[in-house]
PDB file of C-alpha atoms in Angstrom:
ATOM      1  CA  MET I1289     128.111  99.846 -46.964  1.00  0.00           C
ATOM      2  CA  SER I1290     129.575 101.343 -50.181  1.00  0.00           C
ATOM      3  CA  ALA I1291     130.471 104.837 -50.617  1.00  0.00           C
ATOM      4  CA  SER I1292     127.772 105.398 -53.234  1.00  0.00           C
ATOM      5  CA  SER I1293     125.077 104.172 -50.789  1.00  0.00           C
ATOM      6  CA  ARG I1294     126.361 106.341 -48.067  1.00  0.00           C
ATOM      7  CA  ALA I1295     125.957 109.275 -50.286  1.00  0.00           C
ATOM      8  CA  GLY I1296     122.277 108.328 -50.903  1.00  0.00           C
ATOM      9  CA  ALA I1297     122.836 106.635 -54.165  1.00  0.00           C
ATOM     10  CA  PRO I1298     122.280 102.798 -54.652  1.00  0.00           C
ATOM     11  CA  PRO I1299     125.296 100.419 -54.868  1.00  0.00           C
ATOM     12  CA  ARG I1300     126.754 100.412 -58.480  1.00  0.00           C
ATOM     13  CA  VAL I1301     127.017  97.135 -60.602  1.00  0.00           C
ATOM     14  CA  LEU I1302     128.670  97.070 -63.943  1.00  0.00           C
ATOM     15  CA  THR I1303     127.844  94.394 -66.479  1.00  0.00           C
ATOM     16  CA  VAL I1304     130.190  93.634 -69.220  1.00  0.00           C
ATOM     17  CA  ALA I1305     128.115  91.441 -71.677  1.00  0.00           C
ATOM     18  CA  GLY I1306     126.369  91.337 -75.037  1.00  0.00           C
ATOM     19  CA  SER I1307     123.083  92.691 -76.082  1.00  0.00           C
ATOM     20  CA  ASP I1308     120.064  90.407 -76.541  1.00  0.00           C
ATOM     21  CA  SER I1309     117.645  92.254 -78.875  1.00  0.00           C
ATOM     22  CA  GLY I1310     114.818  90.202 -77.684  1.00  0.00           C
ATOM     23  CA  GLY I1311     115.249  91.512 -74.091  1.00  0.00           C
ATOM     24  CA  GLY I1312     115.309  88.166 -72.314  1.00  0.00           C
ATOM     25  CA  ALA I1313     119.132  87.724 -71.664  1.00  0.00           C
ATOM     26  CA  GLY I1314     122.430  89.629 -71.962  1.00  0.00           C
ATOM     27  CA  ILE I1315     122.674  93.266 -70.978  1.00  0.00           C
ATOM     28  CA  GLN I1316     118.916  93.682 -70.922  1.00  0.00           C
ATOM     29  CA  ALA I1317     118.380  90.865 -68.432  1.00  0.00           C
ATOM     30  CA  ASP I1318     121.227  92.152 -66.457  1.00  0.00           C
ATOM     31  CA  LEU I1319     119.823  95.722 -66.071  1.00  0.00           C
ATOM     32  CA  LYS I1320     116.388  94.337 -65.361  1.00  0.00           C
ATOM     33  CA  THR I1321     117.842  92.221 -62.535  1.00  0.00           C
ATOM     34  CA  MET I1322     119.817  95.145 -61.029  1.00  0.00           C
ATOM     35  CA  LEU I1323     116.734  97.335 -61.046  1.00  0.00           C
ATOM     36  CA  ALA I1324     114.651  94.620 -59.376  1.00  0.00           C
ATOM     37  CA  LEU I1325     117.179  94.230 -56.646  1.00  0.00           C
ATOM     38  CA  GLY I1326     117.783  97.824 -55.885  1.00  0.00           C
ATOM     39  CA  VAL I1327     121.113  98.636 -57.329  1.00  0.00           C
ATOM     40  CA  HIS I1328     122.216 100.944 -60.225  1.00  0.00           C
ATOM     41  CA  GLY I1329     123.072  99.120 -63.152  1.00  0.00           C
ATOM     42  CA  MET I1330     125.647 100.205 -65.830  1.00  0.00           C
ATOM     43  CA  SER I1331     126.733  98.553 -68.960  1.00  0.00           C
ATOM     44  CA  VAL I1332     129.734  97.835 -71.187  1.00  0.00           C
ATOM     45  CA  LEU I1333     128.449  96.283 -74.458  1.00  0.00           C
ATOM     46  CA  THR I1334     130.782  93.640 -75.920  1.00  0.00           C
ATOM     47  CA  ALA I1335     128.580  92.420 -78.797  1.00  0.00           C
ATOM     48  CA  VAL I1336     125.288  93.137 -80.527  1.00  0.00           C
ATOM     49  CA  THR I1337     123.081  90.152 -81.316  1.00  0.00           C
ATOM     50  CA  ALA I1338     120.125  89.633 -83.495  1.00  0.00           C
ATOM     51  CA  GLN I1339     118.112  87.444 -81.240  1.00  0.00           C
ATOM     52  CA  ASN I1340     114.730  86.321 -80.489  1.00  0.00           C
ATOM     53  CA  SER I1341     112.674  83.536 -78.868  1.00  0.00           C
ATOM     54  CA  LEU I1342     113.965  81.091 -81.597  1.00  0.00           C
ATOM     55  CA  GLY I1343     117.649  81.681 -81.230  1.00  0.00           C
ATOM     56  CA  VAL I1344     120.505  83.899 -82.277  1.00  0.00           C
ATOM     57  CA  GLN I1345     120.279  84.988 -85.981  1.00  0.00           C
ATOM     58  CA  GLY I1346     123.506  87.055 -85.982  1.00  0.00           C
ATOM     59  CA  ALA I1347     126.272  88.416 -83.670  1.00  0.00           C
ATOM     60  CA  TRP I1348     128.685  91.255 -84.153  1.00  0.00           C
ATOM     61  CA  GLU I1349     131.566  91.810 -81.668  1.00  0.00           C
ATOM     62  CA  LEU I1350     132.497  95.367 -80.765  1.00  0.00           C
ATOM     63  CA  PRO I1351     136.194  96.432 -81.107  1.00  0.00           C
ATOM     64  CA  VAL I1352     138.378  95.963 -78.103  1.00  0.00           C
ATOM     65  CA  GLU I1353     138.966  99.742 -77.879  1.00  0.00           C
ATOM     66  CA  ALA I1354     135.272 100.345 -77.681  1.00  0.00           C
ATOM     67  CA  VAL I1355     134.922  97.861 -74.824  1.00  0.00           C
ATOM     68  CA  ARG I1356     137.896  99.434 -73.062  1.00  0.00           C
ATOM     69  CA  ALA I1357     136.583 102.942 -73.532  1.00  0.00           C
ATOM     70  CA  GLN I1358     133.191 102.065 -72.095  1.00  0.00           C
ATOM     71  CA  TYR I1359     134.662 100.455 -69.074  1.00  0.00           C
ATOM     72  CA  ARG I1360     137.106 103.356 -68.206  1.00  0.00           C
ATOM     73  CA  SER I1361     134.377 105.957 -68.880  1.00  0.00           C
ATOM     74  CA  VAL I1362     131.998 104.377 -66.334  1.00  0.00           C
ATOM     75  CA  VAL I1363     134.569 103.284 -63.626  1.00  0.00           C
ATOM     76  CA  ASP I1364     136.762 106.391 -63.598  1.00  0.00           C
ATOM     77  CA  ASP I1365     133.818 108.739 -63.177  1.00  0.00           C
ATOM     78  CA  ILE I1366     130.916 106.855 -61.622  1.00  0.00           C
ATOM     79  CA  GLY I1367     132.733 104.112 -59.771  1.00  0.00           C
ATOM     80  CA  VAL I1368     131.591 100.568 -59.239  1.00  0.00           C
ATOM     81  CA  ASP I1369     130.783  98.265 -56.361  1.00  0.00           C
ATOM     82  CA  ALA I1370     130.774  94.953 -58.420  1.00  0.00           C
ATOM     83  CA  VAL I1371     131.363  93.764 -61.829  1.00  0.00           C
ATOM     84  CA  LYS I1372     129.571  91.116 -63.764  1.00  0.00           C
ATOM     85  CA  THR I1373     130.679  89.556 -67.133  1.00  0.00           C
ATOM     86  CA  GLY I1374     128.747  87.572 -69.751  1.00  0.00           C
ATOM     87  CA  MET I1375     129.229  87.093 -73.420  1.00  0.00           C
ATOM     88  CA  LEU I1376     132.959  87.679 -74.356  1.00  0.00           C
ATOM     89  CA  SER I1377     133.206  85.967 -77.693  1.00  0.00           C
ATOM     90  CA  SER I1378     136.941  86.311 -78.645  1.00  0.00           C
ATOM     91  CA  ALA I1379     140.205  85.703 -76.900  1.00  0.00           C
ATOM     92  CA  GLU I1380     141.138  89.328 -77.372  1.00  0.00           C
ATOM     93  CA  LEU I1381     137.965  90.467 -75.591  1.00  0.00           C
ATOM     94  CA  VAL I1382     138.343  87.923 -72.789  1.00  0.00           C
ATOM     95  CA  GLU I1383     141.990  89.073 -72.157  1.00  0.00           C
ATOM     96  CA  THR I1384     141.101  92.664 -72.201  1.00  0.00           C
ATOM     97  CA  VAL I1385     138.073  92.474 -69.841  1.00  0.00           C
ATOM     98  CA  ALA I1386     140.232  90.208 -67.503  1.00  0.00           C
ATOM     99  CA  GLU I1387     142.945  92.949 -67.356  1.00  0.00           C
ATOM    100  CA  LEU I1388     140.261  95.605 -66.631  1.00  0.00           C
ATOM    101  CA  ILE I1389     138.634  93.655 -63.945  1.00  0.00           C
ATOM    102  CA  GLY I1390     141.982  92.604 -62.451  1.00  0.00           C
ATOM    103  CA  GLY I1391     142.763  96.328 -61.999  1.00  0.00           C
ATOM    104  CA  THR I1392     139.317  97.188 -60.277  1.00  0.00           C
ATOM    105  CA  ALA I1393     139.377  96.260 -56.571  1.00  0.00           C
ATOM    106  CA  VAL I1394     135.825  95.171 -56.354  1.00  0.00           C
ATOM    107  CA  PRO I1395     134.118  91.606 -56.412  1.00  0.00           C
ATOM    108  CA  SER I1396     133.490  90.201 -59.803  1.00  0.00           C
ATOM    109  CA  VAL I1397     131.109  87.546 -61.102  1.00  0.00           C
ATOM    110  CA  VAL I1398     132.156  85.737 -64.103  1.00  0.00           C
ATOM    111  CA  ASP I1399     129.488  83.849 -66.137  1.00  0.00           C
ATOM    112  CA  PRO I1400     131.519  81.925 -68.684  1.00  0.00           C
ATOM    113  CA  VAL I1401     128.947  82.096 -71.395  1.00  0.00           C
ATOM    114  CA  GLY I1402     129.585  79.313 -74.010  1.00  0.00           C
ATOM    115  CA  VAL I1403     126.244  78.601 -75.639  1.00  0.00           C
ATOM    116  CA  SER I1404     122.866  80.204 -75.682  1.00  0.00           C
ATOM    117  CA  LYS I1405     119.733  78.705 -74.370  1.00  0.00           C
ATOM    118  CA  HIS I1406     118.951  77.474 -77.972  1.00  0.00           C
ATOM    119  CA  GLY I1407     122.380  75.913 -78.353  1.00  0.00           C
ATOM    120  CA  ASP I1408     123.966  78.687 -80.370  1.00  0.00           C
ATOM    121  CA  SER I1409     127.674  79.085 -79.812  1.00  0.00           C
ATOM    122  CA  LEU I1410     128.525  82.399 -78.183  1.00  0.00           C
ATOM    123  CA  LEU I1411     132.229  81.841 -77.546  1.00  0.00           C
ATOM    124  CA  ALA I1412     135.022  81.153 -80.101  1.00  0.00           C
ATOM    125  CA  ALA I1413     136.926  77.991 -79.444  1.00  0.00           C
ATOM    126  CA  SER I1414     140.113  79.923 -79.401  1.00  0.00           C
ATOM    127  CA  ALA I1415     138.832  81.925 -76.483  1.00  0.00           C
ATOM    128  CA  LEU I1416     138.496  79.015 -74.118  1.00  0.00           C
ATOM    129  CA  ASP I1417     142.151  78.993 -73.041  1.00  0.00           C
ATOM    130  CA  SER I1418     141.969  82.756 -72.408  1.00  0.00           C
ATOM    131  CA  VAL I1419     138.862  82.182 -70.126  1.00  0.00           C
ATOM    132  CA  ARG I1420     140.734  79.551 -68.181  1.00  0.00           C
ATOM    133  CA  THR I1421     144.075  81.324 -67.764  1.00  0.00           C
ATOM    134  CA  LYS I1422     142.950  85.028 -67.697  1.00  0.00           C
ATOM    135  CA  LEU I1423     139.316  85.550 -66.716  1.00  0.00           C
ATOM    136  CA  LEU I1424     138.689  82.825 -64.167  1.00  0.00           C
ATOM    137  CA  PRO I1425     141.601  83.758 -62.048  1.00  0.00           C
ATOM    138  CA  VAL I1426     140.255  87.257 -61.428  1.00  0.00           C
ATOM    139  CA  ALA I1427     136.717  86.031 -60.547  1.00  0.00           C
ATOM    140  CA  THR I1428     135.323  86.280 -57.081  1.00  0.00           C
ATOM    141  CA  VAL I1429     132.559  83.988 -58.165  1.00  0.00           C
ATOM    142  CA  ALA I1430     132.422  81.895 -61.414  1.00  0.00           C
ATOM    143  CA  THR I1431     128.942  80.558 -62.339  1.00  0.00           C
ATOM    144  CA  PRO I1432     129.453  77.860 -65.100  1.00  0.00           C
ATOM    145  CA  ASN I1433     126.542  75.625 -66.001  1.00  0.00           C
ATOM    146  CA  LEU I1434     127.283  71.841 -66.706  1.00  0.00           C
ATOM    147  CA  ASP I1435     127.825  72.415 -70.470  1.00  0.00           C
ATOM    148  CA  GLU I1436     130.237  75.192 -69.721  1.00  0.00           C
ATOM    149  CA  VAL I1437     131.954  73.052 -67.045  1.00  0.00           C
ATOM    150  CA  ALA I1438     132.537  70.350 -69.760  1.00  0.00           C
ATOM    151  CA  GLN I1439     133.669  72.919 -72.216  1.00  0.00           C
ATOM    152  CA  LEU I1440     136.181  74.454 -69.872  1.00  0.00           C
ATOM    153  CA  THR I1441     137.467  71.399 -67.966  1.00  0.00           C
ATOM    154  CA  GLY I1442     136.421  68.331 -69.784  1.00  0.00           C
ATOM    155  CA  VAL I1443     134.532  67.105 -66.700  1.00  0.00           C
ATOM    156  CA  GLU I1444     131.138  65.633 -67.573  1.00  0.00           C
ATOM    157  CA  VAL I1445     128.489  65.866 -64.757  1.00  0.00           C
ATOM    158  CA  GLU I1446     125.622  63.361 -64.910  1.00  0.00           C
ATOM    159  CA  SER I1447     124.411  63.547 -61.405  1.00  0.00           C
ATOM    160  CA  GLU I1448     124.872  65.529 -58.157  1.00  0.00           C
ATOM    161  CA  ASP I1449     127.776  63.233 -57.244  1.00  0.00           C
ATOM    162  CA  GLY I1450     129.953  64.824 -60.038  1.00  0.00           C
ATOM    163  CA  MET I1451     129.365  68.435 -58.964  1.00  0.00           C
ATOM    164  CA  ARG I1452     132.208  68.448 -56.371  1.00  0.00           C
ATOM    165  CA  ARG I1453     134.519  67.107 -59.022  1.00  0.00           C
ATOM    166  CA  ALA I1454     133.377  69.735 -61.452  1.00  0.00           C
ATOM    167  CA  ALA I1455     133.881  72.476 -58.891  1.00  0.00           C
ATOM    168  CA  ALA I1456     137.425  71.349 -58.092  1.00  0.00           C
ATOM    169  CA  ALA I1457     138.231  71.392 -61.769  1.00  0.00           C
ATOM    170  CA  VAL I1458     137.103  74.952 -62.232  1.00  0.00           C
ATOM    171  CA  LEU I1459     138.603  76.149 -58.860  1.00  0.00           C
ATOM    172  CA  ALA I1460     141.882  74.906 -60.243  1.00  0.00           C
ATOM    173  CA  TYR I1461     141.883  77.854 -62.614  1.00  0.00           C
ATOM    174  CA  GLY I1462     141.823  80.356 -59.799  1.00  0.00           C
ATOM    175  CA  PRO I1463     138.420  81.866 -58.965  1.00  0.00           C
ATOM    176  CA  THR I1464     137.934  82.395 -55.190  1.00  0.00           C
ATOM    177  CA  TRP I1465     134.443  80.698 -55.393  1.00  0.00           C
ATOM    178  CA  VAL I1466     132.613  78.561 -57.957  1.00  0.00           C
ATOM    179  CA  LEU I1467     128.901  77.981 -58.289  1.00  0.00           C
ATOM    180  CA  ILE I1468     128.254  74.836 -60.465  1.00  0.00           C
ATOM    181  CA  LYS I1469     124.742  75.255 -61.711  1.00  0.00           C
ATOM    182  CA  GLY I1470     122.846  71.913 -61.995  1.00  0.00           C
ATOM    183  CA  GLY I1471     119.766  73.119 -63.785  1.00  0.00           C
ATOM    184  CA  HIS I1472     120.384  70.634 -66.527  1.00  0.00           C
ATOM    185  CA  LEU I1473     120.122  67.554 -64.175  1.00  0.00           C
ATOM    186  CA  SER I1474     116.859  65.919 -63.469  1.00  0.00           C
ATOM    187  CA  GLY I1475     115.059  66.287 -60.134  1.00  0.00           C
ATOM    188  CA  ASP I1476     115.134  69.570 -58.069  1.00  0.00           C
ATOM    189  CA  ALA I1477     117.076  72.518 -59.387  1.00  0.00           C
ATOM    190  CA  VAL I1478     120.408  72.131 -57.428  1.00  0.00           C
ATOM    191  CA  ASP I1479     123.494  74.371 -57.503  1.00  0.00           C
ATOM    192  CA  PHE I1480     126.740  73.734 -55.536  1.00  0.00           C
ATOM    193  CA  LEU I1481     128.782  76.663 -54.147  1.00  0.00           C
ATOM    194  CA  THR I1482     132.226  76.177 -52.827  1.00  0.00           C
ATOM    195  CA  ASP I1483     135.634  77.859 -52.193  1.00  0.00           C
ATOM    196  CA  GLY I1484     137.448  74.533 -51.863  1.00  0.00           C
ATOM    197  CA  SER I1485     136.553  74.205 -48.196  1.00  0.00           C
ATOM    198  CA  ALA I1486     133.138  75.601 -47.450  1.00  0.00           C
ATOM    199  CA  GLU I1487     130.324  73.861 -49.312  1.00  0.00           C
ATOM    200  CA  HIS I1488     126.827  75.084 -49.855  1.00  0.00           C
ATOM    201  CA  TRP I1489     124.042  73.154 -51.630  1.00  0.00           C
ATOM    202  CA  LEU I1490     121.171  75.270 -52.834  1.00  0.00           C
ATOM    203  CA  ARG I1491     117.915  73.569 -53.835  1.00  0.00           C
ATOM    204  CA  ALA I1492     114.741  74.824 -55.383  1.00  0.00           C
ATOM    205  CA  PRO I1493     111.803  73.060 -56.947  1.00  0.00           C
ATOM    206  CA  ARG I1494     111.786  72.539 -60.707  1.00  0.00           C
ATOM    207  CA  PHE I1495     109.001  74.244 -62.489  1.00  0.00           C
ATOM    208  CA  ASP I1496     107.319  72.804 -65.489  1.00  0.00           C
ATOM    209  CA  ASN I1497     107.884  75.956 -67.490  1.00  0.00           C
ATOM    210  CA  ARG I1498     109.886  76.063 -70.676  1.00  0.00           C
ATOM    211  CA  HIS I1499     110.189  79.815 -70.684  1.00  0.00           C
ATOM    212  CA  THR I1500     113.707  80.178 -69.115  1.00  0.00           C
ATOM    213  CA  HIS I1501     115.701  82.322 -71.392  1.00  0.00           C
ATOM    214  CA  GLY I1502     118.120  84.534 -69.467  1.00  0.00           C
ATOM    215  CA  THR I1503     118.440  82.439 -66.311  1.00  0.00           C
ATOM    216  CA  GLY I1504     122.173  82.346 -66.310  1.00  0.00           C
ATOM    217  CA  CYS I1505     122.569  86.007 -66.887  1.00  0.00           C
ATOM    218  CA  THR I1506     119.903  86.817 -64.372  1.00  0.00           C
ATOM    219  CA  LEU I1507     121.448  84.651 -61.595  1.00  0.00           C
ATOM    220  CA  ALA I1508     124.952  86.145 -62.133  1.00  0.00           C
ATOM    221  CA  SER I1509     123.560  89.732 -62.079  1.00  0.00           C
ATOM    222  CA  ALA I1510     121.651  89.016 -58.782  1.00  0.00           C
ATOM    223  CA  ILE I1511     124.813  87.698 -57.301  1.00  0.00           C
ATOM    224  CA  ALA I1512     126.748  90.780 -58.298  1.00  0.00           C
ATOM    225  CA  SER I1513     123.999  92.885 -56.849  1.00  0.00           C
ATOM    226  CA  GLY I1514     124.186  91.133 -53.466  1.00  0.00           C
ATOM    227  CA  LEU I1515     127.992  91.518 -53.465  1.00  0.00           C
ATOM    228  CA  ALA I1516     127.704  95.188 -54.365  1.00  0.00           C
ATOM    229  CA  LYS I1517     125.415  95.513 -51.277  1.00  0.00           C
ATOM    230  CA  GLY I1518     128.320  94.069 -49.143  1.00  0.00           C
ATOM    231  CA  GLN I1519     126.818  90.715 -48.681  1.00  0.00           C
ATOM    232  CA  PRO I1520     129.207  87.679 -48.174  1.00  0.00           C
ATOM    233  CA  VAL I1521     129.341  85.362 -51.102  1.00  0.00           C
ATOM    234  CA  PRO I1522     127.258  82.529 -49.642  1.00  0.00           C
ATOM    235  CA  GLU I1523     124.572  85.111 -48.661  1.00  0.00           C
ATOM    236  CA  ALA I1524     124.590  86.835 -51.982  1.00  0.00           C
ATOM    237  CA  VAL I1525     124.295  83.460 -53.899  1.00  0.00           C
ATOM    238  CA  ALA I1526     121.477  82.174 -51.679  1.00  0.00           C
ATOM    239  CA  ALA I1527     119.525  85.482 -52.243  1.00  0.00           C
ATOM    240  CA  ALA I1528     120.129  85.332 -56.013  1.00  0.00           C
ATOM    241  CA  LYS I1529     119.026  81.720 -56.195  1.00  0.00           C
ATOM    242  CA  GLU I1530     115.681  82.849 -54.532  1.00  0.00           C
ATOM    243  CA  TYR I1531     115.210  85.638 -56.988  1.00  0.00           C
ATOM    244  CA  VAL I1532     116.028  83.565 -60.062  1.00  0.00           C
ATOM    245  CA  THR I1533     113.747  80.759 -58.827  1.00  0.00           C
ATOM    246  CA  GLY I1534     110.743  83.122 -58.639  1.00  0.00           C
ATOM    247  CA  ALA I1535     111.746  84.551 -62.054  1.00  0.00           C
ATOM    248  CA  ILE I1536     111.721  81.079 -63.681  1.00  0.00           C
ATOM    249  CA  ALA I1537     108.353  80.285 -62.007  1.00  0.00           C
ATOM    250  CA  GLY I1538     107.045  83.479 -63.611  1.00  0.00           C
ATOM    251  CA  GLY I1539     108.532  82.834 -67.086  1.00  0.00           C
ATOM    252  CA  PHE I1540     106.166  83.711 -69.876  1.00  0.00           C
ATOM    253  CA  ALA I1541     105.720  83.003 -73.543  1.00  0.00           C
ATOM    254  CA  LEU I1542     106.973  85.577 -76.070  1.00  0.00           C
ATOM    255  CA  GLY I1543     107.331  84.822 -79.816  1.00  0.00           C
ATOM    256  CA  GLY I1544     107.311  81.267 -81.149  1.00  0.00           C
ATOM    257  CA  GLY I1545     110.032  79.808 -79.056  1.00  0.00           C
ATOM    258  CA  ILE I1546     111.588  79.955 -75.476  1.00  0.00           C
ATOM    259  CA  GLY I1547     110.234  83.009 -73.601  1.00  0.00           C
ATOM    260  CA  PRO I1548     112.066  84.956 -70.795  1.00  0.00           C
ATOM    261  CA  VAL I1549     112.058  84.699 -67.118  1.00  0.00           C
ATOM    262  CA  ASP I1550     109.971  87.287 -65.336  1.00  0.00           C
ATOM    263  CA  HIS I1551     112.566  89.765 -63.830  1.00  0.00           C
ATOM    264  CA  GLY I1552     109.785  91.775 -62.245  1.00  0.00           C
ATOM    265  CA  TRP I1553     107.956  88.833 -60.495  1.00  0.00           C
ATOM    266  CA  ARG I1554     108.280  90.471 -57.016  1.00  0.00           C
ATOM    267  CA  PHE I1555     106.381  93.504 -58.292  1.00  0.00           C
ATOM    268  CA  GLY I1556     103.378  91.399 -59.480  1.00  0.00           C
ATOM    269  CA  ALA I1557     103.447  93.244 -62.761  1.00  0.00           C
ATOM    270  CA  GLY I1558     105.217  91.077 -65.184  1.00  0.00           C
ATOM    271  CA  ASP I1559     108.348  92.002 -67.039  1.00  0.00           C
ATOM    272  CA  ALA I1560     106.959  95.194 -68.297  1.00  0.00           C
TER     273      ALA I1560
END
C-alpha cells in the first residue's frame, strides 16, 4: 500500500503526454481512466493538438523547460506512485522525460506513441533512437502496438507467432517487461506480456466497433493505475486488459470519424 493511500488519499499516477482536444485520447483519456480505476490522476502536458474524430489537424510541442517544471512541481510536492508516458514528439523531450523518470523510484509505463489512430505521425523520426536508448531502458512496462514495434525494431509481425520475436526485440532495449499489443491482427484481440522468462497471453473477443480512439492511452494508464495500487505487473496488465476491453465494447460515435472508447462503462453512464 502506498503512503498516499495509507493517509486516506488514493494512489497517485502521473501521465506525461499530449492533449487531445477531442477528449478521446492523450491526457484526457489518461485522466478519465485513472478516475474510473480509483487513483488520483495528475498530468504533465508535452504537446497541444488540434484533434477530433477525423484526425490531427495540428500539434504544438511544449518547451522542455515547461515539461520539466510541471514534472518537478507535481512530484516534489504531491509525490507519485506510478508514471505513464504517451506522446513525446521530439528527441529532446524524450531524453528529458527519460531522465526525470529515471530519477523517480516508482514503476513507469512507456507507451511509445508513434502514430495516431488515424495514421497521423506523432513522433519525429529523429526521436526514435532516443526512445530506444533513453526511454525504453527506464520502463517497467513498455506497451508498443505492432506498428510501433516495426518502427522501433524493424520486426514486422503478421501473426501471433511473430509476437515473441517482437517482444525479444523490444526487451533488448532494456524495459523490464514488454506488452506487445496484437490488436491489429485478425481474430481475437491478443496481447503478449513477457519479461524474457515469464510469458502471459491475454485474449479478449474482438468487437465489431470502429469507435476505438484512445485504446493505447487507456490501456497504458490502466496498467499504471494497477501498478500504483501495488499490483504485480502481470496482475496490473490483466486488469487493464479487462478494463479496456469493456471500454472498447462501449465505444460510441462522436463527430464524423472514429469515436472514443467509453471510459465510464463500468458506471453505466457513458463517458459523460
